[in-house]
JSON list of C-alpha atoms in Angstrom, two decimals:
[
{"chain": "A", "resi": 1, "resn": "MET", "atom": "CA", "xyz": [-26.50, -35.94, 41.65]},
{"chain": "A", "resi": 2, "resn": "SER", "atom": "CA", "xyz": [-26.88, -32.95, 39.37]},
{"chain": "A", "resi": 3, "resn": "ARG", "atom": "CA", "xyz": [-24.76, -32.48, 36.37]},
{"chain": "A", "resi": 4, "resn": "ALA", "atom": "CA", "xyz": [-23.90, -28.99, 37.62]},
{"chain": "A", "resi": 5, "resn": "LYS", "atom": "CA", "xyz": [-22.92, -30.18, 41.12]},
{"chain": "A", "resi": 6, "resn": "THR", "atom": "CA", "xyz": [-20.64, -32.98, 39.43]},
{"chain": "A", "resi": 7, "resn": "LEU", "atom": "CA", "xyz": [-18.97, -30.16, 37.39]},
{"chain": "A", "resi": 8, "resn": "TYR", "atom": "CA", "xyz": [-18.65, -27.82, 40.55]},
{"chain": "A", "resi": 9, "resn": "ASP", "atom": "CA", "xyz": [-17.15, -30.73, 42.47]},
{"chain": "A", "resi": 10, "resn": "GLN", "atom": "CA", "xyz": [-14.51, -31.22, 39.78]},
{"chain": "A", "resi": 11, "resn": "ASP", "atom": "CA", "xyz": [-13.72, -27.48, 39.53]},
{"chain": "A", "resi": 12, "resn": "PRO", "atom": "CA", "xyz": [-10.84, -26.79, 41.66]},
{"chain": "A", "resi": 13, "resn": "VAL", "atom": "CA", "xyz": [-10.55, -23.19, 40.51]},
{"chain": "A", "resi": 14, "resn": "CYS", "atom": "CA", "xyz": [-14.36, -22.20, 41.51]},
{"chain": "A", "resi": 15, "resn": "ARG", "atom": "CA", "xyz": [-13.78, -24.22, 44.95]},
{"chain": "A", "resi": 16, "resn": "SER", "atom": "CA", "xyz": [-10.32, -22.59, 45.86]},
{"chain": "A", "resi": 17, "resn": "LEU", "atom": "CA", "xyz": [-11.68, -19.10, 45.12]},
{"chain": "A", "resi": 18, "resn": "GLY", "atom": "CA", "xyz": [-14.66, -19.57, 47.33]},
{"chain": "A", "resi": 19, "resn": "ILE", "atom": "CA", "xyz": [-17.27, -19.69, 44.66]},
{"chain": "A", "resi": 20, "resn": "THR", "atom": "CA", "xyz": [-20.50, -21.64, 45.85]},
{"chain": "A", "resi": 21, "resn": "LEU", "atom": "CA", "xyz": [-23.08, -23.13, 43.60]},
{"chain": "A", "resi": 22, "resn": "GLY", "atom": "CA", "xyz": [-26.60, -22.18, 44.61]},
{"chain": "A", "resi": 23, "resn": "GLU", "atom": "CA", "xyz": [-29.52, -22.94, 42.85]},
{"chain": "A", "resi": 24, "resn": "VAL", "atom": "CA", "xyz": [-29.67, -25.07, 39.67]},
{"chain": "A", "resi": 25, "resn": "GLY", "atom": "CA", "xyz": [-32.48, -26.02, 37.17]},
{"chain": "A", "resi": 26, "resn": "PRO", "atom": "CA", "xyz": [-32.63, -26.92, 33.61]},
{"chain": "A", "resi": 27, "resn": "GLY", "atom": "CA", "xyz": [-30.82, -24.18, 31.57]},
{"chain": "A", "resi": 28, "resn": "ARG", "atom": "CA", "xyz": [-30.15, -21.81, 34.65]},
{"chain": "A", "resi": 29, "resn": "ALA", "atom": "CA", "xyz": [-27.60, -21.61, 37.58]},
{"chain": "A", "resi": 30, "resn": "THR", "atom": "CA", "xyz": [-26.53, -19.29, 40.48]},
{"chain": "A", "resi": 31, "resn": "VAL", "atom": "CA", "xyz": [-23.22, -18.92, 41.81]},
{"chain": "A", "resi": 32, "resn": "ARG", "atom": "CA", "xyz": [-21.81, -16.64, 44.74]},
{"chain": "A", "resi": 33, "resn": "LEU", "atom": "CA", "xyz": [-18.53, -14.96, 45.60]},
{"chain": "A", "resi": 34, "resn": "ARG", "atom": "CA", "xyz": [-17.29, -12.82, 48.39]},
{"chain": "A", "resi": 35, "resn": "LEU", "atom": "CA", "xyz": [-14.58, -10.49, 47.18]},
{"chain": "A", "resi": 36, "resn": "THR", "atom": "CA", "xyz": [-11.27, -10.61, 49.04]},
{"chain": "A", "resi": 37, "resn": "GLY", "atom": "CA", "xyz": [-8.62, -8.00, 48.93]},
{"chain": "A", "resi": 38, "resn": "ASP", "atom": "CA", "xyz": [-6.43, -10.22, 46.59]},
{"chain": "A", "resi": 39, "resn": "MET", "atom": "CA", "xyz": [-9.34, -9.85, 44.10]},
{"chain": "A", "resi": 40, "resn": "VAL", "atom": "CA", "xyz": [-9.04, -6.06, 43.61]},
{"chain": "A", "resi": 41, "resn": "ASN", "atom": "CA", "xyz": [-6.83, -4.13, 40.95]},
{"chain": "A", "resi": 42, "resn": "GLY", "atom": "CA", "xyz": [-4.69, -1.01, 41.22]},
{"chain": "A", "resi": 43, "resn": "HIS", "atom": "CA", "xyz": [-7.79, 1.18, 41.54]},
{"chain": "A", "resi": 44, "resn": "GLY", "atom": "CA", "xyz": [-8.92, -0.81, 44.59]},
{"chain": "A", "resi": 45, "resn": "ILE", "atom": "CA", "xyz": [-12.15, -2.19, 42.64]},
{"chain": "A", "resi": 46, "resn": "ALA", "atom": "CA", "xyz": [-12.98, -5.84, 41.78]},
{"chain": "A", "resi": 47, "resn": "HIS", "atom": "CA", "xyz": [-10.53, -7.05, 39.00]},
{"chain": "A", "resi": 48, "resn": "GLY", "atom": "CA", "xyz": [-12.53, -7.63, 35.82]},
{"chain": "A", "resi": 49, "resn": "GLY", "atom": "CA", "xyz": [-11.05, -11.05, 35.64]},
{"chain": "A", "resi": 50, "resn": "PHE", "atom": "CA", "xyz": [-12.68, -12.24, 38.52]},
{"chain": "A", "resi": 51, "resn": "LEU", "atom": "CA", "xyz": [-16.19, -10.70, 37.50]},
{"chain": "A", "resi": 52, "resn": "PHE", "atom": "CA", "xyz": [-15.85, -12.63, 34.30]},
{"chain": "A", "resi": 53, "resn": "LEU", "atom": "CA", "xyz": [-14.84, -15.74, 35.77]},
{"chain": "A", "resi": 54, "resn": "LEU", "atom": "CA", "xyz": [-17.77, -15.68, 38.26]},
{"chain": "A", "resi": 55, "resn": "ALA", "atom": "CA", "xyz": [-20.15, -15.03, 35.41]},
{"chain": "A", "resi": 56, "resn": "ASP", "atom": "CA", "xyz": [-18.37, -17.67, 33.27]},
{"chain": "A", "resi": 57, "resn": "ALA", "atom": "CA", "xyz": [-18.85, -20.38, 35.97]},
{"chain": "A", "resi": 58, "resn": "ALA", "atom": "CA", "xyz": [-22.59, -19.67, 36.28]},
{"chain": "A", "resi": 59, "resn": "PHE", "atom": "CA", "xyz": [-22.80, -19.99, 32.46]},
{"chain": "A", "resi": 60, "resn": "SER", "atom": "CA", "xyz": [-20.81, -23.17, 32.75]},
{"chain": "A", "resi": 61, "resn": "PHE", "atom": "CA", "xyz": [-22.99, -24.82, 35.12]},
{"chain": "A", "resi": 62, "resn": "ALA", "atom": "CA", "xyz": [-26.32, -23.49, 33.43]},
{"chain": "A", "resi": 63, "resn": "CYS", "atom": "CA", "xyz": [-25.36, -24.88, 29.94]},
{"chain": "A", "resi": 64, "resn": "ASN", "atom": "CA", "xyz": [-24.35, -28.32, 31.39]},
{"chain": "A", "resi": 65, "resn": "THR", "atom": "CA", "xyz": [-27.78, -29.04, 32.93]},
{"chain": "A", "resi": 66, "resn": "HIS", "atom": "CA", "xyz": [-28.77, -30.54, 29.60]},
{"chain": "A", "resi": 67, "resn": "GLY", "atom": "CA", "xyz": [-26.66, -33.73, 29.53]},
{"chain": "A", "resi": 68, "resn": "PRO", "atom": "CA", "xyz": [-23.92, -33.80, 26.92]},
{"chain": "A", "resi": 69, "resn": "VAL", "atom": "CA", "xyz": [-20.40, -31.74, 27.59]},
{"chain": "A", "resi": 70, "resn": "THR", "atom": "CA", "xyz": [-21.11, -28.27, 26.87]},
{"chain": "A", "resi": 71, "resn": "VAL", "atom": "CA", "xyz": [-18.36, -25.64, 26.64]},
{"chain": "A", "resi": 72, "resn": "ALA", "atom": "CA", "xyz": [-18.11, -21.98, 25.78]},
{"chain": "A", "resi": 73, "resn": "GLN", "atom": "CA", "xyz": [-17.80, -20.83, 22.34]},
{"chain": "A", "resi": 74, "resn": "GLY", "atom": "CA", "xyz": [-17.57, -17.30, 23.05]},
{"chain": "A", "resi": 75, "resn": "ALA", "atom": "CA", "xyz": [-18.57, -14.54, 25.62]},
{"chain": "A", "resi": 76, "resn": "GLN", "atom": "CA", "xyz": [-18.65, -10.91, 26.15]},
{"chain": "A", "resi": 77, "resn": "VAL", "atom": "CA", "xyz": [-19.08, -8.99, 29.31]},
{"chain": "A", "resi": 78, "resn": "SER", "atom": "CA", "xyz": [-19.99, -5.42, 30.05]},
{"chain": "A", "resi": 79, "resn": "PHE", "atom": "CA", "xyz": [-18.76, -4.10, 33.54]},
{"chain": "A", "resi": 80, "resn": "LEU", "atom": "CA", "xyz": [-21.26, -1.43, 34.76]},
{"chain": "A", "resi": 81, "resn": "ARG", "atom": "CA", "xyz": [-20.70, -0.73, 38.15]},
{"chain": "A", "resi": 82, "resn": "PRO", "atom": "CA", "xyz": [-17.56, -1.32, 40.50]},
{"chain": "A", "resi": 83, "resn": "ALA", "atom": "CA", "xyz": [-17.40, -3.63, 43.21]},
{"chain": "A", "resi": 84, "resn": "ALA", "atom": "CA", "xyz": [-15.03, -3.84, 46.13]},
{"chain": "A", "resi": 85, "resn": "ALA", "atom": "CA", "xyz": [-13.33, -6.31, 48.57]},
{"chain": "A", "resi": 86, "resn": "GLY", "atom": "CA", "xyz": [-16.18, -7.61, 51.08]},
{"chain": "A", "resi": 87, "resn": "ASP", "atom": "CA", "xyz": [-18.91, -7.31, 48.53]},
{"chain": "A", "resi": 88, "resn": "GLU", "atom": "CA", "xyz": [-20.92, -10.61, 48.15]},
{"chain": "A", "resi": 89, "resn": "LEU", "atom": "CA", "xyz": [-21.72, -11.04, 44.63]},
{"chain": "A", "resi": 90, "resn": "THR", "atom": "CA", "xyz": [-24.31, -13.50, 42.96]},
{"chain": "A", "resi": 91, "resn": "ALA", "atom": "CA", "xyz": [-24.17, -14.29, 39.22]},
{"chain": "A", "resi": 92, "resn": "GLU", "atom": "CA", "xyz": [-27.29, -15.77, 37.94]},
{"chain": "A", "resi": 93, "resn": "ALA", "atom": "CA", "xyz": [-27.46, -17.52, 34.46]},
{"chain": "A", "resi": 94, "resn": "VAL", "atom": "CA", "xyz": [-30.45, -18.04, 32.18]},
{"chain": "A", "resi": 95, "resn": "GLU", "atom": "CA", "xyz": [-30.66, -19.91, 29.08]},
{"chain": "A", "resi": 96, "resn": "ARG", "atom": "CA", "xyz": [-32.21, -17.65, 26.25]},
{"chain": "A", "resi": 97, "resn": "VAL", "atom": "CA", "xyz": [-31.99, -20.16, 23.46]},
{"chain": "A", "resi": 98, "resn": "ARG", "atom": "CA", "xyz": [-30.86, -23.53, 22.47]},
{"chain": "A", "resi": 99, "resn": "ALA", "atom": "CA", "xyz": [-30.72, -24.47, 18.75]},
{"chain": "A", "resi": 100, "resn": "GLY", "atom": "CA", "xyz": [-29.09, -27.91, 17.98]},
{"chain": "A", "resi": 101, "resn": "ARG", "atom": "CA", "xyz": [-25.80, -28.06, 19.43]},
{"chain": "A", "resi": 102, "resn": "HIS", "atom": "CA", "xyz": [-25.67, -24.33, 20.31]},
{"chain": "A", "resi": 103, "resn": "GLY", "atom": "CA", "xyz": [-26.86, -22.21, 22.97]},
{"chain": "A", "resi": 104, "resn": "VAL", "atom": "CA", "xyz": [-27.16, -18.44, 24.11]},
{"chain": "A", "resi": 105, "resn": "TYR", "atom": "CA", "xyz": [-27.01, -17.67, 27.90]},
{"chain": "A", "resi": 106, "resn": "ASP", "atom": "CA", "xyz": [-27.31, -14.24, 29.83]},
{"chain": "A", "resi": 107, "resn": "VAL", "atom": "CA", "xyz": [-25.67, -13.78, 33.17]},
{"chain": "A", "resi": 108, "resn": "THR", "atom": "CA", "xyz": [-26.31, -10.93, 35.49]},
{"chain": "A", "resi": 109, "resn": "VAL", "atom": "CA", "xyz": [-23.95, -9.99, 38.50]},
{"chain": "A", "resi": 110, "resn": "ARG", "atom": "CA", "xyz": [-25.34, -8.42, 41.35]},
{"chain": "A", "resi": 111, "resn": "LYS", "atom": "CA", "xyz": [-24.24, -7.06, 44.55]},
{"chain": "A", "resi": 112, "resn": "ALA", "atom": "CA", "xyz": [-26.11, -8.34, 47.83]},
{"chain": "A", "resi": 113, "resn": "ASP", "atom": "CA", "xyz": [-28.14, -4.99, 47.75]},
{"chain": "A", "resi": 114, "resn": "GLY", "atom": "CA", "xyz": [-29.32, -5.92, 43.89]},
{"chain": "A", "resi": 115, "resn": "THR", "atom": "CA", "xyz": [-26.94, -3.42, 42.32]},
{"chain": "A", "resi": 116, "resn": "VAL", "atom": "CA", "xyz": [-26.14, -4.90, 38.84]},
{"chain": "A", "resi": 117, "resn": "VAL", "atom": "CA", "xyz": [-22.30, -4.83, 38.67]},
{"chain": "A", "resi": 118, "resn": "ALA", "atom": "CA", "xyz": [-21.68, -6.81, 35.33]},
{"chain": "A", "resi": 119, "resn": "GLU", "atom": "CA", "xyz": [-23.85, -8.36, 32.28]},
{"chain": "A", "resi": 120, "resn": "PHE", "atom": "CA", "xyz": [-22.53, -11.24, 30.50]},
{"chain": "A", "resi": 121, "resn": "ARG", "atom": "CA", "xyz": [-23.54, -13.22, 27.59]},
{"chain": "A", "resi": 122, "resn": "GLY", "atom": "CA", "xyz": [-22.08, -16.63, 26.52]},
{"chain": "A", "resi": 123, "resn": "GLN", "atom": "CA", "xyz": [-22.45, -18.73, 23.59]},
{"chain": "A", "resi": 124, "resn": "SER", "atom": "CA", "xyz": [-22.16, -22.45, 24.13]},
{"chain": "A", "resi": 125, "resn": "VAL", "atom": "CA", "xyz": [-21.64, -25.38, 22.10]},
{"chain": "A", "resi": 126, "resn": "MET", "atom": "CA", "xyz": [-22.31, -29.24, 23.06]},
{"chain": "A", "resi": 127, "resn": "LEU", "atom": "CA", "xyz": [-19.76, -31.68, 22.42]},
{"chain": "A", "resi": 128, "resn": "SER", "atom": "CA", "xyz": [-20.18, -35.39, 22.18]},
{"chain": "A", "resi": 129, "resn": "GLY", "atom": "CA", "xyz": [-19.91, -37.41, 25.42]},
{"chain": "A", "resi": 130, "resn": "GLU", "atom": "CA", "xyz": [-21.41, -37.25, 28.87]},
{"chain": "A", "resi": 131, "resn": "LEU", "atom": "CA", "xyz": [-19.83, -35.60, 31.90]},
{"chain": "A", "resi": 132, "resn": "ARG", "atom": "CA", "xyz": [-18.22, -38.18, 34.26]},
{"chain": "A", "resi": 133, "resn": "PRO", "atom": "CA", "xyz": [-17.77, -37.85, 37.77]},
{"chain": "A", "resi": 134, "resn": "SER", "atom": "CA", "xyz": [-14.16, -38.00, 39.00]}
]
């Protein structure tokens, strides 16, 4: 079982929101989410917190493909276009660099038609210890 899959299986937030884990490889991961009516803000568009969460999940799974437990040290997101209830979003995380215990990952969030909704950059730090299945 991959480390990303183990992490996903231990993540009740992702599973309860309907986030699914797609392709995973060294330093990369893809997740998907169909936005529901409960995920929109007062403007009727996707709440930024859900877009951030989706990108952060892809980032987390990607940076934990290498072995030691890895967590976010920081992250920034740019919301580029709105998304709405019913949209299926895909977040694809790609490792840009790892130096010692630190890494930088870029995540692009897209609608099913390829429209980019958000760009996310996360900085990771490896902790000591291995991810353990529950």
